[in-house]
CSV table of C-alpha atoms in Angstrom, one decimal:
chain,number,residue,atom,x,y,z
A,1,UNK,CA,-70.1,43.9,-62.6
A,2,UNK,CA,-72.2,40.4,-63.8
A,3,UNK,CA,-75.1,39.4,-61.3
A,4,UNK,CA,-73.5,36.3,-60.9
A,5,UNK,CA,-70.6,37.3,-59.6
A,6,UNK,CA,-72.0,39.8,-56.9
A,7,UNK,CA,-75.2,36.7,-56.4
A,8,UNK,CA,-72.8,33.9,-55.1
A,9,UNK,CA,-69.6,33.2,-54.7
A,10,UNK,CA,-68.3,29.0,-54.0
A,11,UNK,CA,-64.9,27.2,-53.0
A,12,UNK,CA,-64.0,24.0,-52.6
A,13,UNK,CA,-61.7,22.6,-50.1
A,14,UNK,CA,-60.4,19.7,-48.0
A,15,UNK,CA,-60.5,20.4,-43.8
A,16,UNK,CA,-57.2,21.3,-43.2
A,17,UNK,CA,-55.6,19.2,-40.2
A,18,UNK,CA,-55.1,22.0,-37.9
A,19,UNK,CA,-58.5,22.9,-38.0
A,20,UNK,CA,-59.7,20.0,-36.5
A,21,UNK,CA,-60.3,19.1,-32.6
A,22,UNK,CA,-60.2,16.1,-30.6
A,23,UNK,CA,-63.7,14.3,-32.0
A,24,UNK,CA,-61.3,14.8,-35.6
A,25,UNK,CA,-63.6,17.2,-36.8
A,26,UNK,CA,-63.9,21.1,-37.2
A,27,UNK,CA,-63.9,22.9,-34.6
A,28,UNK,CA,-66.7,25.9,-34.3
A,29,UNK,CA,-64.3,28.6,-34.0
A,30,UNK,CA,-62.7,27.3,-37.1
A,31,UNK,CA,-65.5,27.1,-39.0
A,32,UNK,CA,-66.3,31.0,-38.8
A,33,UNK,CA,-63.0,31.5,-39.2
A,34,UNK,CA,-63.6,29.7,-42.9
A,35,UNK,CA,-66.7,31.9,-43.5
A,36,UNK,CA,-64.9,34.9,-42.5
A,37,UNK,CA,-62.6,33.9,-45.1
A,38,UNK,CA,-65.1,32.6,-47.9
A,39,UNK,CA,-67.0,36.4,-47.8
A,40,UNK,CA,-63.3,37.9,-47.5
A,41,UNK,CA,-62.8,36.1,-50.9
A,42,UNK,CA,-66.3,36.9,-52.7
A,43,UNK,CA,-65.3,40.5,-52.0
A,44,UNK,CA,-62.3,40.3,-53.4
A,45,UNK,CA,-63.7,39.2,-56.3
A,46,UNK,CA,-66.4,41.7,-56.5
A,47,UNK,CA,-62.9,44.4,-56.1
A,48,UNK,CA,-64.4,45.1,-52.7
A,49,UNK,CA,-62.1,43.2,-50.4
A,50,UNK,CA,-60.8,44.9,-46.8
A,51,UNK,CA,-58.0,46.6,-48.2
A,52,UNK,CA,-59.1,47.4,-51.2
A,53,UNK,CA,-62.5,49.1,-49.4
A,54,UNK,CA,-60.2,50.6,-46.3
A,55,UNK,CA,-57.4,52.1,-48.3
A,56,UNK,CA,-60.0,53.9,-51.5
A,57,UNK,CA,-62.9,54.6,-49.3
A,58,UNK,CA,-61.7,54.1,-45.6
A,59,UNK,CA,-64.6,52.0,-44.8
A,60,UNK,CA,-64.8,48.3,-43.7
A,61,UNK,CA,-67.5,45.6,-42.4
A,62,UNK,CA,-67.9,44.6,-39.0
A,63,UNK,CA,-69.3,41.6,-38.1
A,64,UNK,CA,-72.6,42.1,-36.2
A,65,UNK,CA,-73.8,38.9,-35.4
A,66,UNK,CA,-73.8,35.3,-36.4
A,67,UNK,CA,-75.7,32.3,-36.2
A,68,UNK,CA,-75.0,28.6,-37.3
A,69,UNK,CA,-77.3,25.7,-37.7
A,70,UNK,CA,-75.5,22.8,-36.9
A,71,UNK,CA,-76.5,19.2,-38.4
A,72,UNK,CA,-73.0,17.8,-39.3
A,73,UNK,CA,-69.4,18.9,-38.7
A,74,UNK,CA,-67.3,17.9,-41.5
A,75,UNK,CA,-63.9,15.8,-40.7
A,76,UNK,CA,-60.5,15.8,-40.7
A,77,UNK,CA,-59.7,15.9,-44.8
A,78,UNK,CA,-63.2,15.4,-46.0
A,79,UNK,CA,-63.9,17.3,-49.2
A,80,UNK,CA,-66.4,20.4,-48.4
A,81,UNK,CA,-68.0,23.0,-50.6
A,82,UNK,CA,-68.8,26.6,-49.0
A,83,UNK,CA,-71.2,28.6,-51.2
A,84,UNK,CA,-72.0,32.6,-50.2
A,85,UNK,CA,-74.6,35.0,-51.3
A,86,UNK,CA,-75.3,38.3,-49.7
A,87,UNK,CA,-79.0,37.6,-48.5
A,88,UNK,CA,-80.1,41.8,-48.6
A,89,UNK,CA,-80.3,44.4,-46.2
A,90,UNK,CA,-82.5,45.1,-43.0
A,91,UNK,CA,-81.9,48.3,-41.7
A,92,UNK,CA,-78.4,49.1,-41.8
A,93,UNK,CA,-77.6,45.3,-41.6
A,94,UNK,CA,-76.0,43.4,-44.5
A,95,UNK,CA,-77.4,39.8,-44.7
A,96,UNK,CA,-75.0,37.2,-45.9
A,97,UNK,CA,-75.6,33.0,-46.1
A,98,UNK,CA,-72.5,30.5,-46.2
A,99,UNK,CA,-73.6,26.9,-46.9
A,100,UNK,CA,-71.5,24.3,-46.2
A,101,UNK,CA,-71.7,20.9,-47.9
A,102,UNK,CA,-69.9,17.5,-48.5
A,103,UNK,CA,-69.1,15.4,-51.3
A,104,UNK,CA,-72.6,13.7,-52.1
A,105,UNK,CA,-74.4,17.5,-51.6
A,106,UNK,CA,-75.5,17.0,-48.1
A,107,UNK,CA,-75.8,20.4,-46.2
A,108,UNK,CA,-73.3,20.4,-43.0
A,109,UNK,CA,-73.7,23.6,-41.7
A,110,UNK,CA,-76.1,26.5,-42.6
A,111,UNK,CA,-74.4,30.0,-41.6
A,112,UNK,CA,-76.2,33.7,-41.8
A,113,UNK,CA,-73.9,36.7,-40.5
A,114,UNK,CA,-74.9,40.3,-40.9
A,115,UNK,CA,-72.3,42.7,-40.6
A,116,UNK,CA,-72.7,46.5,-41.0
A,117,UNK,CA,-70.8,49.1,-43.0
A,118,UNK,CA,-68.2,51.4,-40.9
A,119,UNK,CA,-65.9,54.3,-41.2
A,120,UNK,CA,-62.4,52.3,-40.6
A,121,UNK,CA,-60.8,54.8,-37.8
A,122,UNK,CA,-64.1,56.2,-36.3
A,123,UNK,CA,-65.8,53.1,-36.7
A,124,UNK,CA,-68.9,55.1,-37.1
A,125,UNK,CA,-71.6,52.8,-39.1
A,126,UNK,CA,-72.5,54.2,-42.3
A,127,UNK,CA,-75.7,53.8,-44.8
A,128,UNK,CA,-75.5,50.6,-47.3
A,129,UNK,CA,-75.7,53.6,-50.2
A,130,UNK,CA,-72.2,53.8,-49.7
A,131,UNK,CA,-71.4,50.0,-51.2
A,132,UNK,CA,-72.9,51.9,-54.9
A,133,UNK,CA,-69.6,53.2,-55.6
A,134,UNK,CA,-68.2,49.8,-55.6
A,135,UNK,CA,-70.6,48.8,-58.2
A,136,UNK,CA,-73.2,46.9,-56.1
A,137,UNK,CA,-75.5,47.4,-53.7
A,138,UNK,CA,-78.3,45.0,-51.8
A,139,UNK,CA,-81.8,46.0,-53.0
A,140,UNK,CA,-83.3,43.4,-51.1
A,141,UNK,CA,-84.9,44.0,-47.8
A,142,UNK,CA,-84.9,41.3,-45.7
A,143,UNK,CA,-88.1,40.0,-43.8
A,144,UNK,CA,-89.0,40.9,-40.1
A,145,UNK,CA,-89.1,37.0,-39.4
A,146,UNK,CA,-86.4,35.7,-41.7
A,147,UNK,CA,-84.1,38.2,-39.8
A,148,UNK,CA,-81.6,37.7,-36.7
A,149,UNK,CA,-83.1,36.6,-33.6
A,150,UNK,CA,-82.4,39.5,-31.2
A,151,UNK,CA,-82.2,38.4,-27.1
A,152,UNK,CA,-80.3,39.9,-24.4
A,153,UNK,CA,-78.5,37.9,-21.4
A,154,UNK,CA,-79.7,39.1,-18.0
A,155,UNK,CA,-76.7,39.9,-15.0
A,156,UNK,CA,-76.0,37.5,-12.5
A,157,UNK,CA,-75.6,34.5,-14.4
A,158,UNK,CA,-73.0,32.2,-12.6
A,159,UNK,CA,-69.7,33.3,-13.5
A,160,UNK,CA,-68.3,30.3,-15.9
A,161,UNK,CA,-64.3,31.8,-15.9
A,162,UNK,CA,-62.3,34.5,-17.1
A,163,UNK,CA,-60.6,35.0,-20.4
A,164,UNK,CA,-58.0,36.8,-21.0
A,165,UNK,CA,-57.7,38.3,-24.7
A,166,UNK,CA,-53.4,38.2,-26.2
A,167,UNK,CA,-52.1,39.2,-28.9
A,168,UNK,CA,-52.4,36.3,-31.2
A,169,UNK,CA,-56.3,36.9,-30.6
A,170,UNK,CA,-56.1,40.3,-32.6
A,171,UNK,CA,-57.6,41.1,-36.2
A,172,UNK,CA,-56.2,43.9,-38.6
A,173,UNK,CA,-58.6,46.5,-37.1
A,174,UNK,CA,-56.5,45.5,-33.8
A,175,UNK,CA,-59.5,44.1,-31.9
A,176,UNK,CA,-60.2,40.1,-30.6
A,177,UNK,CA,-61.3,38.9,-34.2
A,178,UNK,CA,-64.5,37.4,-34.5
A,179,UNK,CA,-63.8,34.0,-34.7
A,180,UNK,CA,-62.2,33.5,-31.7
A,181,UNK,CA,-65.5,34.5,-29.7
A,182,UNK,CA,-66.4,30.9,-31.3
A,183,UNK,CA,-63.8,29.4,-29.5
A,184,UNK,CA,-64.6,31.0,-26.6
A,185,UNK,CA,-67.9,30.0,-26.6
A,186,UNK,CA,-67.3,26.5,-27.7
A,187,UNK,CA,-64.4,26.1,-24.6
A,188,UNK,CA,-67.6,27.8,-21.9
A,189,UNK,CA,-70.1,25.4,-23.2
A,190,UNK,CA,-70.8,22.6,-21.0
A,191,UNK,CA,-70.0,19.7,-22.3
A,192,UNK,CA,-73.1,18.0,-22.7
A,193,UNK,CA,-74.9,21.6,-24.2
A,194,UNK,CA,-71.6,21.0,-26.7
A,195,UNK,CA,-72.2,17.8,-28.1
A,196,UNK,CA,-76.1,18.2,-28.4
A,197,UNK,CA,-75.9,22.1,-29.8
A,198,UNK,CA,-77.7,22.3,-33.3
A,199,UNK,CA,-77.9,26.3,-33.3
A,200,UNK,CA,-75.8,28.6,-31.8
A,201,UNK,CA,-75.8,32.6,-32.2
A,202,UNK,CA,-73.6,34.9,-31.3
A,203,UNK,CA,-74.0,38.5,-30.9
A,204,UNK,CA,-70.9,40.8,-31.2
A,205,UNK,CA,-71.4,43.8,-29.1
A,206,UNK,CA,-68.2,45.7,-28.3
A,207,UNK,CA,-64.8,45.3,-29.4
A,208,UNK,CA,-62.1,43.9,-27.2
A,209,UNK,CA,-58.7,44.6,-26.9
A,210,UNK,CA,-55.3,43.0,-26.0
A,211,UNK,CA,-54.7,42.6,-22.2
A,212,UNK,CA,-58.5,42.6,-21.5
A,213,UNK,CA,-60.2,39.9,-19.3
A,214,UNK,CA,-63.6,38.6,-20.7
A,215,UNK,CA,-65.5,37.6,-18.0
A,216,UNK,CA,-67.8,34.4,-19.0
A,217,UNK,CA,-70.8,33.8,-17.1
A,218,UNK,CA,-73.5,31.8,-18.6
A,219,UNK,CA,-76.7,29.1,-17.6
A,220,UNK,CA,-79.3,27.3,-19.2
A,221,UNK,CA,-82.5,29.3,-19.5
A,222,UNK,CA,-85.9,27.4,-21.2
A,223,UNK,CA,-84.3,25.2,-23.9
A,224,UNK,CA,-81.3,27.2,-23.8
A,225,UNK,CA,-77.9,27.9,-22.6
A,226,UNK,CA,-77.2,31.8,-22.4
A,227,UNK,CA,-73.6,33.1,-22.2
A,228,UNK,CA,-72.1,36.4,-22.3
A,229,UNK,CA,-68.6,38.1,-21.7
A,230,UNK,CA,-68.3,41.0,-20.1
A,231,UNK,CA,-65.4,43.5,-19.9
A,232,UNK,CA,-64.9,46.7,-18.0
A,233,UNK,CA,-68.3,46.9,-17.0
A,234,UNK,CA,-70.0,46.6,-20.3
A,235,UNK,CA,-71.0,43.2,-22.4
A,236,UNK,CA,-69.0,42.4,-24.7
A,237,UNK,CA,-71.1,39.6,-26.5
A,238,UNK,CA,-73.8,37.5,-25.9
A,239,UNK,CA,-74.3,33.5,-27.4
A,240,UNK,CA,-76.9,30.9,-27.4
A,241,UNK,CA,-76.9,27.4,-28.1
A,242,UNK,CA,-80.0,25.5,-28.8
A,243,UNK,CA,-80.1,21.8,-27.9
């Protein structure tokens, strides 16, 4: 497989209608739900796509975290470009970058997501090594400080609301999809955090499953606001926006 293929991958689209909110403008949650499909894409590309990888090796990625520098949301029918490279490895995490631009060039949104390599019905992570045999593999390592911020989210918090997860939340792996914690951590934001927030991270913890209640607590700590849900007695995931 060429370099170039595996080095970046870039679409062009127009935002779709339904993906826009009430400011007529993508919404977060639908903007990872447009990376998740941009790297889906790449990897089908690189003859590594979900099925592909779950049915001939039974592996698949999950999403580990994700954080998204905010400077412009694109709106409803603007022309965008979303351009992906994997980024390289740090530890066990897989580095990946999504770029968002408009027309003129101008960078909208500036996305990194590491995700880790699992076995599809254990969901046991596995070693990177295991990419080789679909003809790449990230040689780069990934520096301490370029890497994902790590932070935890202390109990107590004030409880923000409950959320309940349905069916129409669920991915193919039968768990809340990623994208939708977007939404849910757009919706718990308050409001002025929301129209100010230039970085927001999330951290995926545990899966959730349908029928489950998210609990949302969150407050604003230093120069930022924490959230996290929690489920059954365990956190679920834990965010933080940046004004």
């Amino acid at each position: 497989m060429s370099p170039e293929i595996i080095n970046e991958y870039s679409r062009s689209l127009n935002v779709p209608v339904y993906d826009v909110g009430p400011t007529n403008t993508l919404k977060f949650g639908s903007a990872l739900r447009l990376v998740q499909e941009t790297s889906e894409q790449h990897l089908n590309v690189m003859h590594a796509g979900y099925e592909t990888m779950k049915k001939t090796a039974g592996l698949v990625f999950f999403i580990i975290s994700t954080r998204v520098h905010i400077f412009h949301f694109p709106g409803n029918g603007e022309p965008i470009t979303i351009k992906t490279h994997p980024r390289g490895r740090g530890g066990a995490q897989l580095y990946r970058d999504f770029k968002f631009y408009d027309a003129k060039g101008d960078l909208l949104l500036d996305v990194m997501q590491t995700t880790v390599l699992a076995d599809a019905v254990t969901h046991k992570v596995q070693r990177p090594q295991a990419l080789k045999q679909f003809g790449f593999y990230p040689e780069d390592i990934v520096e301490p400080e370029n890497r994902m911020e790590r932070f935890s989210v202390p109990d107590g918090l004030p409880l923000l609301g409950v959320r309940r997860v349905f069916y129409s939340d669920l991915d193919a792996n039968g768990h809340m999809n990623n994208s939708v914690y977007g939404d849910i951590v757009w919706d718990f934001l308050p409001p002025d955090v929301r129209r100010k927030a230039h970085t927001i991270q999330i951290n995926y913890l545990r899966e959730v499953n349908e029928g489950k209640d998210l609990e949302i607590s969150g407050e604003k700590i230093g120069g930022k606001f924490f959230l996290r849900g929690d489920c059954d007695g365990s956190v679920r995931f834990t965010a933080s926006a940046k004004s």
